[in-house]
PDB file of C-alpha atoms in Angstrom:
ATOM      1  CA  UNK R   1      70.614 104.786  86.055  1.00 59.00           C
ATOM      2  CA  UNK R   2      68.656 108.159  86.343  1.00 65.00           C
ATOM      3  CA  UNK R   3      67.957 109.826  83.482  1.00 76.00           C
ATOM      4  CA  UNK R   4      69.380 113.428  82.955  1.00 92.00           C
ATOM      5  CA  UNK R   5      66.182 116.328  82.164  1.00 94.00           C
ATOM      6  CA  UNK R   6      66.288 118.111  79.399  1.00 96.00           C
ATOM      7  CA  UNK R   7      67.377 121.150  80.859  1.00 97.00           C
ATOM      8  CA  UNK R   8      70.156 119.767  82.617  1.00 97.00           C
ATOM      9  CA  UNK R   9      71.744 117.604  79.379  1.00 97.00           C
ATOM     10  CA  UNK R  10      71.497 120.941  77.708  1.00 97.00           C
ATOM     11  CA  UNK R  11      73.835 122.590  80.425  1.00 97.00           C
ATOM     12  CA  UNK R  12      76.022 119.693  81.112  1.00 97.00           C
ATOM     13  CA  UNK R  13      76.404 118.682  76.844  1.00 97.00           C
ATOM     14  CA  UNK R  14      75.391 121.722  75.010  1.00 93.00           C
ATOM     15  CA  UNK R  15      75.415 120.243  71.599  1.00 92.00           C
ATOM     16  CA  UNK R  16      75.778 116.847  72.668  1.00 96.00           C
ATOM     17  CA  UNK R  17      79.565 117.167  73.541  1.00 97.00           C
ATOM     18  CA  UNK R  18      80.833 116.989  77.398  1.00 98.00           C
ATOM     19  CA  UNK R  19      83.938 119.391  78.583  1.00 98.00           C
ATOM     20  CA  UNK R  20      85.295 117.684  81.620  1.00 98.00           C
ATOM     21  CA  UNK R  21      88.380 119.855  83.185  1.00 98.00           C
ATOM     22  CA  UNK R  22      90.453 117.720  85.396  1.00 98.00           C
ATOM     23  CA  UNK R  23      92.905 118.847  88.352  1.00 96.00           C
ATOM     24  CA  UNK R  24      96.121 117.060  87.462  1.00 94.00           C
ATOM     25  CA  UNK R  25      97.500 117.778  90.369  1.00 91.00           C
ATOM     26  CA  UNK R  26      95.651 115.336  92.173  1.00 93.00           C
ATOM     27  CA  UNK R  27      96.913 111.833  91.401  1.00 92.00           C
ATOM     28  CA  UNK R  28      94.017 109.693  93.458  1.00 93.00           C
ATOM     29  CA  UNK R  29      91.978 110.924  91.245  1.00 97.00           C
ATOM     30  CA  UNK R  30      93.954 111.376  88.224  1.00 97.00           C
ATOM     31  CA  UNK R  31      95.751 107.951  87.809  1.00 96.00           C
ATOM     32  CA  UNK R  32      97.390 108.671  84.294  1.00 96.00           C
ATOM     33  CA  UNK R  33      96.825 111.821  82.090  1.00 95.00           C
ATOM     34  CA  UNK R  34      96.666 112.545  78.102  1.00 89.00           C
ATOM     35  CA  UNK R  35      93.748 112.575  75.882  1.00 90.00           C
ATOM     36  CA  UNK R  36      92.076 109.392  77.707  1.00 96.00           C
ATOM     37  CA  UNK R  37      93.341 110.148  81.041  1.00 98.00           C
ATOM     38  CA  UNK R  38      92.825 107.043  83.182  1.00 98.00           C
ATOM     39  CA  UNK R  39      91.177 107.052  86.840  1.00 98.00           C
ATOM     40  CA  UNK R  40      87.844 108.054  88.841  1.00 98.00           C
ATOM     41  CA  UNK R  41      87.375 111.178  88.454  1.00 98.00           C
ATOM     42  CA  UNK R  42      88.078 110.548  84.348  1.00 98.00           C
ATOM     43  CA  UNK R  43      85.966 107.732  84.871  1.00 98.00           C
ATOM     44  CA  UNK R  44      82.657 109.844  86.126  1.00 98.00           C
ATOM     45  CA  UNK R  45      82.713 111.901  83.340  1.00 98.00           C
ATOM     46  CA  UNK R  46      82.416 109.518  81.246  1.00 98.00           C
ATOM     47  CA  UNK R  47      79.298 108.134  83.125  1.00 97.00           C
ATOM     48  CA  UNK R  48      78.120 111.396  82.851  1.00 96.00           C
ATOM     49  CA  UNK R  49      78.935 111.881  79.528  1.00 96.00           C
ATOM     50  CA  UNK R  50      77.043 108.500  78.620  1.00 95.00           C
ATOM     51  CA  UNK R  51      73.731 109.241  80.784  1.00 95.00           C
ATOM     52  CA  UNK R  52      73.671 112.408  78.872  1.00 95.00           C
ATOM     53  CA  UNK R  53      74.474 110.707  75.384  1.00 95.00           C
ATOM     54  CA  UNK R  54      77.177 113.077  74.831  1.00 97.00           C
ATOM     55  CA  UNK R  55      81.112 112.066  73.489  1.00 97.00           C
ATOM     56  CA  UNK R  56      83.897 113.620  76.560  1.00 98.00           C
ATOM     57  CA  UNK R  57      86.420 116.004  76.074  1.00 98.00           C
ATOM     58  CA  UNK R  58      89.076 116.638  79.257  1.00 98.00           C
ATOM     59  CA  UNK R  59      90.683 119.190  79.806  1.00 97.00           C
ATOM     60  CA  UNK R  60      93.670 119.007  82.120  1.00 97.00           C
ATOM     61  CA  UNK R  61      95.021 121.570  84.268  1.00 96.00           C
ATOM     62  CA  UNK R  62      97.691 121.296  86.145  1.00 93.00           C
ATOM     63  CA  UNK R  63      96.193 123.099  89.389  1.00 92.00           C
ATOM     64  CA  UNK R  64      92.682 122.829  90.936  1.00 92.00           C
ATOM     65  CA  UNK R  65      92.943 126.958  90.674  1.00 91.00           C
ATOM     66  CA  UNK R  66      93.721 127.192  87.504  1.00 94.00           C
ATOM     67  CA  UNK R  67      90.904 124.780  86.686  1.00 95.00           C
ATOM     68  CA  UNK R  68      88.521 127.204  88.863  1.00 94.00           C
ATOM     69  CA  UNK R  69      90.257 130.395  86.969  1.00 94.00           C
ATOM     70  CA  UNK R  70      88.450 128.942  83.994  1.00 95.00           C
ATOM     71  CA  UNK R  71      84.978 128.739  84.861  1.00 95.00           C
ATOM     72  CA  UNK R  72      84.435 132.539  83.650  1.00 92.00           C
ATOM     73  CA  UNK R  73      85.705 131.932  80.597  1.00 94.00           C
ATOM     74  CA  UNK R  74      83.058 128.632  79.166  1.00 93.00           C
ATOM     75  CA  UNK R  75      86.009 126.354  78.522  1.00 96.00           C
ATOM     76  CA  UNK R  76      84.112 123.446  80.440  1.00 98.00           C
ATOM     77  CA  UNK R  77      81.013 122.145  80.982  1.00 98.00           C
ATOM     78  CA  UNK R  78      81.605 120.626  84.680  1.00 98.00           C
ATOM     79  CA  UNK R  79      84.871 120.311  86.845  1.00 98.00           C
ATOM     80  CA  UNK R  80      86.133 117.601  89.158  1.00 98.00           C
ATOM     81  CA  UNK R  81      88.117 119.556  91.941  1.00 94.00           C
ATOM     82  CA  UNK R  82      88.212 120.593  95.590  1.00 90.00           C
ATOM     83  CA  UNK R  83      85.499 122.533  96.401  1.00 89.00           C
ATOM     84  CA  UNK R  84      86.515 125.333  98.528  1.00 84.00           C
ATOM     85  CA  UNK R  85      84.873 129.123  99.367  1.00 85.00           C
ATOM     86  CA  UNK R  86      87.534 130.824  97.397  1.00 82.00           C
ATOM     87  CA  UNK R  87      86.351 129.044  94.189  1.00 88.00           C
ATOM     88  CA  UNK R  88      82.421 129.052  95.373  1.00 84.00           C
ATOM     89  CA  UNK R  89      82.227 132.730  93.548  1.00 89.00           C
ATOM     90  CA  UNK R  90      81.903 131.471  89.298  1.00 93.00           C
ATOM     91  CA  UNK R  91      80.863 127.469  90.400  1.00 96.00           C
ATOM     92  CA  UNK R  92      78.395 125.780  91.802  1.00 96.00           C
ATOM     93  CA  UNK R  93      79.763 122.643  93.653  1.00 96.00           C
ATOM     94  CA  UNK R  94      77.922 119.523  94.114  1.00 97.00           C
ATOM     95  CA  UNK R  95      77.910 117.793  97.763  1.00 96.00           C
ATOM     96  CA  UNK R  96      81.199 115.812  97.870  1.00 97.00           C
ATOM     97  CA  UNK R  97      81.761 112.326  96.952  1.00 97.00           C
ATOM     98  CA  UNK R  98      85.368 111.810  98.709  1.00 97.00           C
ATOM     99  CA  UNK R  99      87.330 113.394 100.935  1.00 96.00           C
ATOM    100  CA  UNK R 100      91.055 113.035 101.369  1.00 95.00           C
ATOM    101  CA  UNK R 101      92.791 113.821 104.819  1.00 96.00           C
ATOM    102  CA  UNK R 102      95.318 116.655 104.419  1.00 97.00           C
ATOM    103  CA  UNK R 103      98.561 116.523 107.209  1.00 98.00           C
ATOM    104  CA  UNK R 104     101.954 117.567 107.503  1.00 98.00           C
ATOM    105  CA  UNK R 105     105.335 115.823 106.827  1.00 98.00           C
ATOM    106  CA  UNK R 106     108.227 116.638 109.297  1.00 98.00           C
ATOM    107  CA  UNK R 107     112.252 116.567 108.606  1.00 98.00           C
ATOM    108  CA  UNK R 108     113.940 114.028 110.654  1.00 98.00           C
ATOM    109  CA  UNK R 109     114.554 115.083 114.344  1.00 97.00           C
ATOM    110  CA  UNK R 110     111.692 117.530 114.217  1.00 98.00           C
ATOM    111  CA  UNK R 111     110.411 118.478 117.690  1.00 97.00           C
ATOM    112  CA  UNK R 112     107.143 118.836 116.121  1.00 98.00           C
ATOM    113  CA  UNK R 113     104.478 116.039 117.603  1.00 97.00           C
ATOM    114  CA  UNK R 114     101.185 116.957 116.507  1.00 97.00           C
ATOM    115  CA  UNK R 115      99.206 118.552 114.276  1.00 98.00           C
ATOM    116  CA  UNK R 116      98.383 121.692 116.767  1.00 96.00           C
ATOM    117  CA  UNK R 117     102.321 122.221 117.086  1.00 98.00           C
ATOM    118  CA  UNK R 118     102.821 123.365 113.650  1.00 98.00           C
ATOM    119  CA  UNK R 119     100.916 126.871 114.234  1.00 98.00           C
ATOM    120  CA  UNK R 120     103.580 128.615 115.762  1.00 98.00           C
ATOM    121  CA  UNK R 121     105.584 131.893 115.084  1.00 98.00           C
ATOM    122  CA  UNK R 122     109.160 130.774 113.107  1.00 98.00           C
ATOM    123  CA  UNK R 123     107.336 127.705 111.843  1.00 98.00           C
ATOM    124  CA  UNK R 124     107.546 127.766 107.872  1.00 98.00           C
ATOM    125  CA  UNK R 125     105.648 125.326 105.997  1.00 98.00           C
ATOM    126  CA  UNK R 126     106.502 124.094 102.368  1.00 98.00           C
ATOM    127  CA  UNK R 127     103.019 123.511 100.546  1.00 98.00           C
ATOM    128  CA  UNK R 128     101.697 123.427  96.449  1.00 96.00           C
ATOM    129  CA  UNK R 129     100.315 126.730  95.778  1.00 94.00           C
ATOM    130  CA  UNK R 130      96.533 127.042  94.876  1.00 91.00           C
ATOM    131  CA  UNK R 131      96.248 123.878  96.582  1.00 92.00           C
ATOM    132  CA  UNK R 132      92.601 123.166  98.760  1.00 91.00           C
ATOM    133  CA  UNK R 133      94.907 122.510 101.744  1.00 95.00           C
ATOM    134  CA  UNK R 134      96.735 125.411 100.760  1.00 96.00           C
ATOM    135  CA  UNK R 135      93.797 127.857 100.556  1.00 94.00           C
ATOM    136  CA  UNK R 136      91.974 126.256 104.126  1.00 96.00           C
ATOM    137  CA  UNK R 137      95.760 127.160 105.875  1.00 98.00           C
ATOM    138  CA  UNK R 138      95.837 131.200 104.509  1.00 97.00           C
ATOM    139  CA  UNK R 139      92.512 131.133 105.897  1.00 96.00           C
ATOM    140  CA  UNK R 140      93.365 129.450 109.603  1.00 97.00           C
ATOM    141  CA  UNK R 141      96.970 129.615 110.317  1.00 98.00           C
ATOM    142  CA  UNK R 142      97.609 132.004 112.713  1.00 98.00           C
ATOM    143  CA  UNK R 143     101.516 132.071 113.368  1.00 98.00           C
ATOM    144  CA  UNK R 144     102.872 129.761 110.548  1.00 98.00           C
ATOM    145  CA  UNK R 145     104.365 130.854 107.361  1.00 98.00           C
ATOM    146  CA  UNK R 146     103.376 129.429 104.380  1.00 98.00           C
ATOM    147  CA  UNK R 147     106.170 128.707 101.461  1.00 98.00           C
ATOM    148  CA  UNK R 148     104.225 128.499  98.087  1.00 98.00           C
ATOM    149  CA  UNK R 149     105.844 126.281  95.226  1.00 97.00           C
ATOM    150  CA  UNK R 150     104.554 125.153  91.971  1.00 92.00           C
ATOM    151  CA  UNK R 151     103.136 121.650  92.456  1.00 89.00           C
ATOM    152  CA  UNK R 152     103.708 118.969  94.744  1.00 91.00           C
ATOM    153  CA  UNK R 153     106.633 118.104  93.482  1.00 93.00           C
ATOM    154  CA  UNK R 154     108.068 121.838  94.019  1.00 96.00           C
ATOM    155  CA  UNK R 155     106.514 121.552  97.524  1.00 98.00           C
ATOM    156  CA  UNK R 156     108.630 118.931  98.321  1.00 98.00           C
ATOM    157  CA  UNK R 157     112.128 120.171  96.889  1.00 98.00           C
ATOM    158  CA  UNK R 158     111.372 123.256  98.793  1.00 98.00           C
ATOM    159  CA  UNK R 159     110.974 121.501 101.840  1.00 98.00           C
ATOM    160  CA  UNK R 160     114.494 119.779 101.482  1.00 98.00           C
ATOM    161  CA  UNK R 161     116.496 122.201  99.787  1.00 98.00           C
ATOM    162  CA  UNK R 162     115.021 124.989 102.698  1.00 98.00           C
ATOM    163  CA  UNK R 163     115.132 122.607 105.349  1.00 98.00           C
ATOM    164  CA  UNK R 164     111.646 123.979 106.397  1.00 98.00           C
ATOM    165  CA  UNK R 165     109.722 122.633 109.129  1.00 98.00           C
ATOM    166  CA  UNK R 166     106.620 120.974 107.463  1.00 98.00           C
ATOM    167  CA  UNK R 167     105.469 119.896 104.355  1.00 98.00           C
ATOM    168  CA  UNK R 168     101.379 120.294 103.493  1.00 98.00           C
ATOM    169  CA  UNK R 169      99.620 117.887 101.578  1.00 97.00           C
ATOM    170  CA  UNK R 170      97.331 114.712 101.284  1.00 95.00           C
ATOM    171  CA  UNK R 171      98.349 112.069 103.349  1.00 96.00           C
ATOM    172  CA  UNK R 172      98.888 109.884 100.671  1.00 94.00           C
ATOM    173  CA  UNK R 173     101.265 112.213  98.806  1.00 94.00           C
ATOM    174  CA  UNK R 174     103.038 112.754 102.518  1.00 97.00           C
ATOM    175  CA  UNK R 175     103.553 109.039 103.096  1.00 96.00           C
ATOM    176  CA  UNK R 176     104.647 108.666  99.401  1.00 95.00           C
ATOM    177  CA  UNK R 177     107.285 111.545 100.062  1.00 97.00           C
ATOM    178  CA  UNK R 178     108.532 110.229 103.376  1.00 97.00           C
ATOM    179  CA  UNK R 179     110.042 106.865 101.591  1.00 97.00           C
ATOM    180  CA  UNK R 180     111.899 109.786  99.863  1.00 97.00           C
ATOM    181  CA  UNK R 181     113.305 111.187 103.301  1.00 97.00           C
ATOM    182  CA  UNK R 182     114.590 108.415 105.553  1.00 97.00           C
ATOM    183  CA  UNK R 183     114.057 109.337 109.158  1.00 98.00           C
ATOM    184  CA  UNK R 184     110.466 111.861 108.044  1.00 98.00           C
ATOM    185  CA  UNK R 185     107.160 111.080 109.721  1.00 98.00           C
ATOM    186  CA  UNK R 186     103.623 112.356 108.989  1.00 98.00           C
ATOM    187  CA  UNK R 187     101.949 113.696 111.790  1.00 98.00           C
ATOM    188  CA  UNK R 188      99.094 111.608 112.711  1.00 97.00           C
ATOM    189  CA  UNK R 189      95.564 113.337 112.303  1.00 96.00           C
ATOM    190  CA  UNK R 190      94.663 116.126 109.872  1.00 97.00           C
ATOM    191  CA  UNK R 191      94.035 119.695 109.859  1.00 98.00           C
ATOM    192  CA  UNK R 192      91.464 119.315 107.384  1.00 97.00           C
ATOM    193  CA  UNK R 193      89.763 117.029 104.595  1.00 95.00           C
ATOM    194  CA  UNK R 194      89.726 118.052 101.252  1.00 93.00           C
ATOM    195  CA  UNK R 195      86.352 117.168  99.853  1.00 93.00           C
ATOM    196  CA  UNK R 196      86.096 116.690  96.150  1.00 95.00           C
ATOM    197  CA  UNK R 197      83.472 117.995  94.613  1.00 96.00           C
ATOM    198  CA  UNK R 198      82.018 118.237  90.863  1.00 98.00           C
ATOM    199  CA  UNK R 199      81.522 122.010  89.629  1.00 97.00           C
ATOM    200  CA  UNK R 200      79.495 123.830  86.912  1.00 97.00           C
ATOM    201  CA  UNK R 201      80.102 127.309  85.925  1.00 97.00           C
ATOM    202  CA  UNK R 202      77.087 129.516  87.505  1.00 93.00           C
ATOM    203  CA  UNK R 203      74.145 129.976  86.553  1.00 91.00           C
ATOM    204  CA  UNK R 204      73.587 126.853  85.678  1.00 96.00           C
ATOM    205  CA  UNK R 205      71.041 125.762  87.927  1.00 97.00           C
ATOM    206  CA  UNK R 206      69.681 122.675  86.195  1.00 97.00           C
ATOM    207  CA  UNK R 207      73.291 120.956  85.941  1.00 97.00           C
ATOM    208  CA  UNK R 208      73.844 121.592  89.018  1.00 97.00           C
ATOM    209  CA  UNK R 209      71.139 120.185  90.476  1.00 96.00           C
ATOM    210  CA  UNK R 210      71.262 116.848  88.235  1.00 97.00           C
ATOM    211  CA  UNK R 211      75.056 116.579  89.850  1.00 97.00           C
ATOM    212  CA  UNK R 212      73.861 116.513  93.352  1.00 96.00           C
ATOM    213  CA  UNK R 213      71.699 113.621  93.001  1.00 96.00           C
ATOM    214  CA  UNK R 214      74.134 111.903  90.365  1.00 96.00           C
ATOM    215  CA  UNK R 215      76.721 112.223  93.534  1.00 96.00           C
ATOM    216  CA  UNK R 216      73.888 110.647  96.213  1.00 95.00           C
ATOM    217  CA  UNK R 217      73.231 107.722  93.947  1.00 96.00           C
ATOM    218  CA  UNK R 218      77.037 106.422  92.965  1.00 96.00           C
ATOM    219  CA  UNK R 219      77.456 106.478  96.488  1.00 96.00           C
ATOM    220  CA  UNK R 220      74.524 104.265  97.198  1.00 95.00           C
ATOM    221  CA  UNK R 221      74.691 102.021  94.443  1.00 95.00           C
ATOM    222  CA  UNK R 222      78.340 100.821  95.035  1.00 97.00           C
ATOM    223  CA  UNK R 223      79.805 102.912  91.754  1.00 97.00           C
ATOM    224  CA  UNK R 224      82.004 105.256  93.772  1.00 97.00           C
ATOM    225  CA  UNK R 225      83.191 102.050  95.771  1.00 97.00           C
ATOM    226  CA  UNK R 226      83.649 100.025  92.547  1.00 98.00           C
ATOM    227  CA  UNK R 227      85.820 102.540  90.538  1.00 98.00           C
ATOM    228  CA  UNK R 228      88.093 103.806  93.855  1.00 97.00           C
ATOM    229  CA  UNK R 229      88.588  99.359  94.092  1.00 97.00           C
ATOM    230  CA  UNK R 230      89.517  99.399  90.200  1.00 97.00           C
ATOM    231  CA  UNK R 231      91.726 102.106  90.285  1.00 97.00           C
ATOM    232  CA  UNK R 232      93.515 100.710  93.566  1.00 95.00           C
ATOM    233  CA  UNK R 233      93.261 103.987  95.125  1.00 94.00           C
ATOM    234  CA  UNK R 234      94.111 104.308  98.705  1.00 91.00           C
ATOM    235  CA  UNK R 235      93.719 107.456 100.856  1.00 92.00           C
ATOM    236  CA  UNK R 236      89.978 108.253  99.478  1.00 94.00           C
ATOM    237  CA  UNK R 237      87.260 107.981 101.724  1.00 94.00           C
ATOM    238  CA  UNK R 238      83.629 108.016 100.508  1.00 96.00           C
ATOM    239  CA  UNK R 239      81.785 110.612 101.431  1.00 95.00           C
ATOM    240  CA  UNK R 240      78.087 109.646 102.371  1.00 84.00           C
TER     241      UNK R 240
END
């Protein structure tokens, strides 16, 4: 166990208290919410939270944006979401720990094959708004449309009730949805990874730094691998 410095305790627990905001929109990583939210992300925090001899305090959002809105604002100490450029301007992100493959679920008797067919002029795609996924295809489509909803569940009523041509989202989420469409398929491959990151607000240099080699070392020391088994999480892929 590697002991926090000074410097970075005092950034990550100011007053011996830990602020952990939480993306409840991501349910690999979020297994059950409330005031003891259950799962790994909930989990490292509280690792963090004990190396720093601090108590926890989470803070759930119910977006990874909204979570990112809030850096500005000092209502957390350190984040557990996607890290993505958009966000990259108020927090510092750690190297990721996991990475979850982002795809596309198609309507049955869709003509679409693979992942490169879905970037095409008429193509409309249903996906969660402020989403990682969601913010990597405004920044690479080139012909699609995107259809914005609130949440993955709104993604996928979208989807139905529009009869659009794709769905966004994790794979896991995708394959969980298509037991909900009979005759659906998720297009093998991905058009990107969403890598999961943990995020102080800038400047603070020495928590930030503390975080990247807190990430290095649950990786090597089996911790990552234990919690992801204890959680029975499928879909997350350690990132080393």
């Amino acid at each position: 166990m590697s002991q926090i410095p000074d410097a970075a305790r005092a950034e990550l627990a100011p007053n011996g208290h830990l602020r952990a905001a939480l993306n409840y929109a991501n349910t690999l990583l979020i297994s059950t919410r409330g005031a003891e939210p259950t799962g790994v992300a909930p989990d490292l925090a509280r690792e963090l939270a004990k190396r720093a001899g601090a108590s926890v305090e989470f803070i759930g959002y119910a977006n990874a944006g909204l979570a990112a809105d809030a850096a500005a604002t000092g209502t957390w100490d350190v984040a557990f979401i996607g890290a993505e450029p958009q966000r990259a301007g108020e927090i510092t992100f750690s190297p990721a720990y996991v990475e979850i493959e982002a795809s596309y679920l198609v309507p049955p008797g869709s003509l679409l094959r693979q992942i490169a067919d879905v970037d095409r002029d008429g193509i409309h795609i249903a996906t969660a708004a402020r989403a990682a996924y969601t913010l990597f295809l405004q920044r690479t489509l080139r012909h699609a449309a995107l259809v914005e909803a609130e949440g993955l569940p709104g993604a996928f009523a979208r989807f139905v009730e529009m009869k659009l041509d794709a769905l966004a989202g994790l794979k896991p989420n995708l394959l969980a949805d298509a037991g909900k469409l009979p005759g659906s398929r998720v297009l093998d491959g991905r058009f990107t990874a969403v890598q999961q990151s943990m995020g102080v607000p800038k400047p603070k240099t020495a928590a930030a730094a503390y975080l990247a080699a807190f990430v290095k070392e649950i990786a090597e020391s089996g911790l990552l691998r234990d919690l992801i088994a204890r959680h029975r999480v499928e879909g997350l892929s350690i990132v080393r």
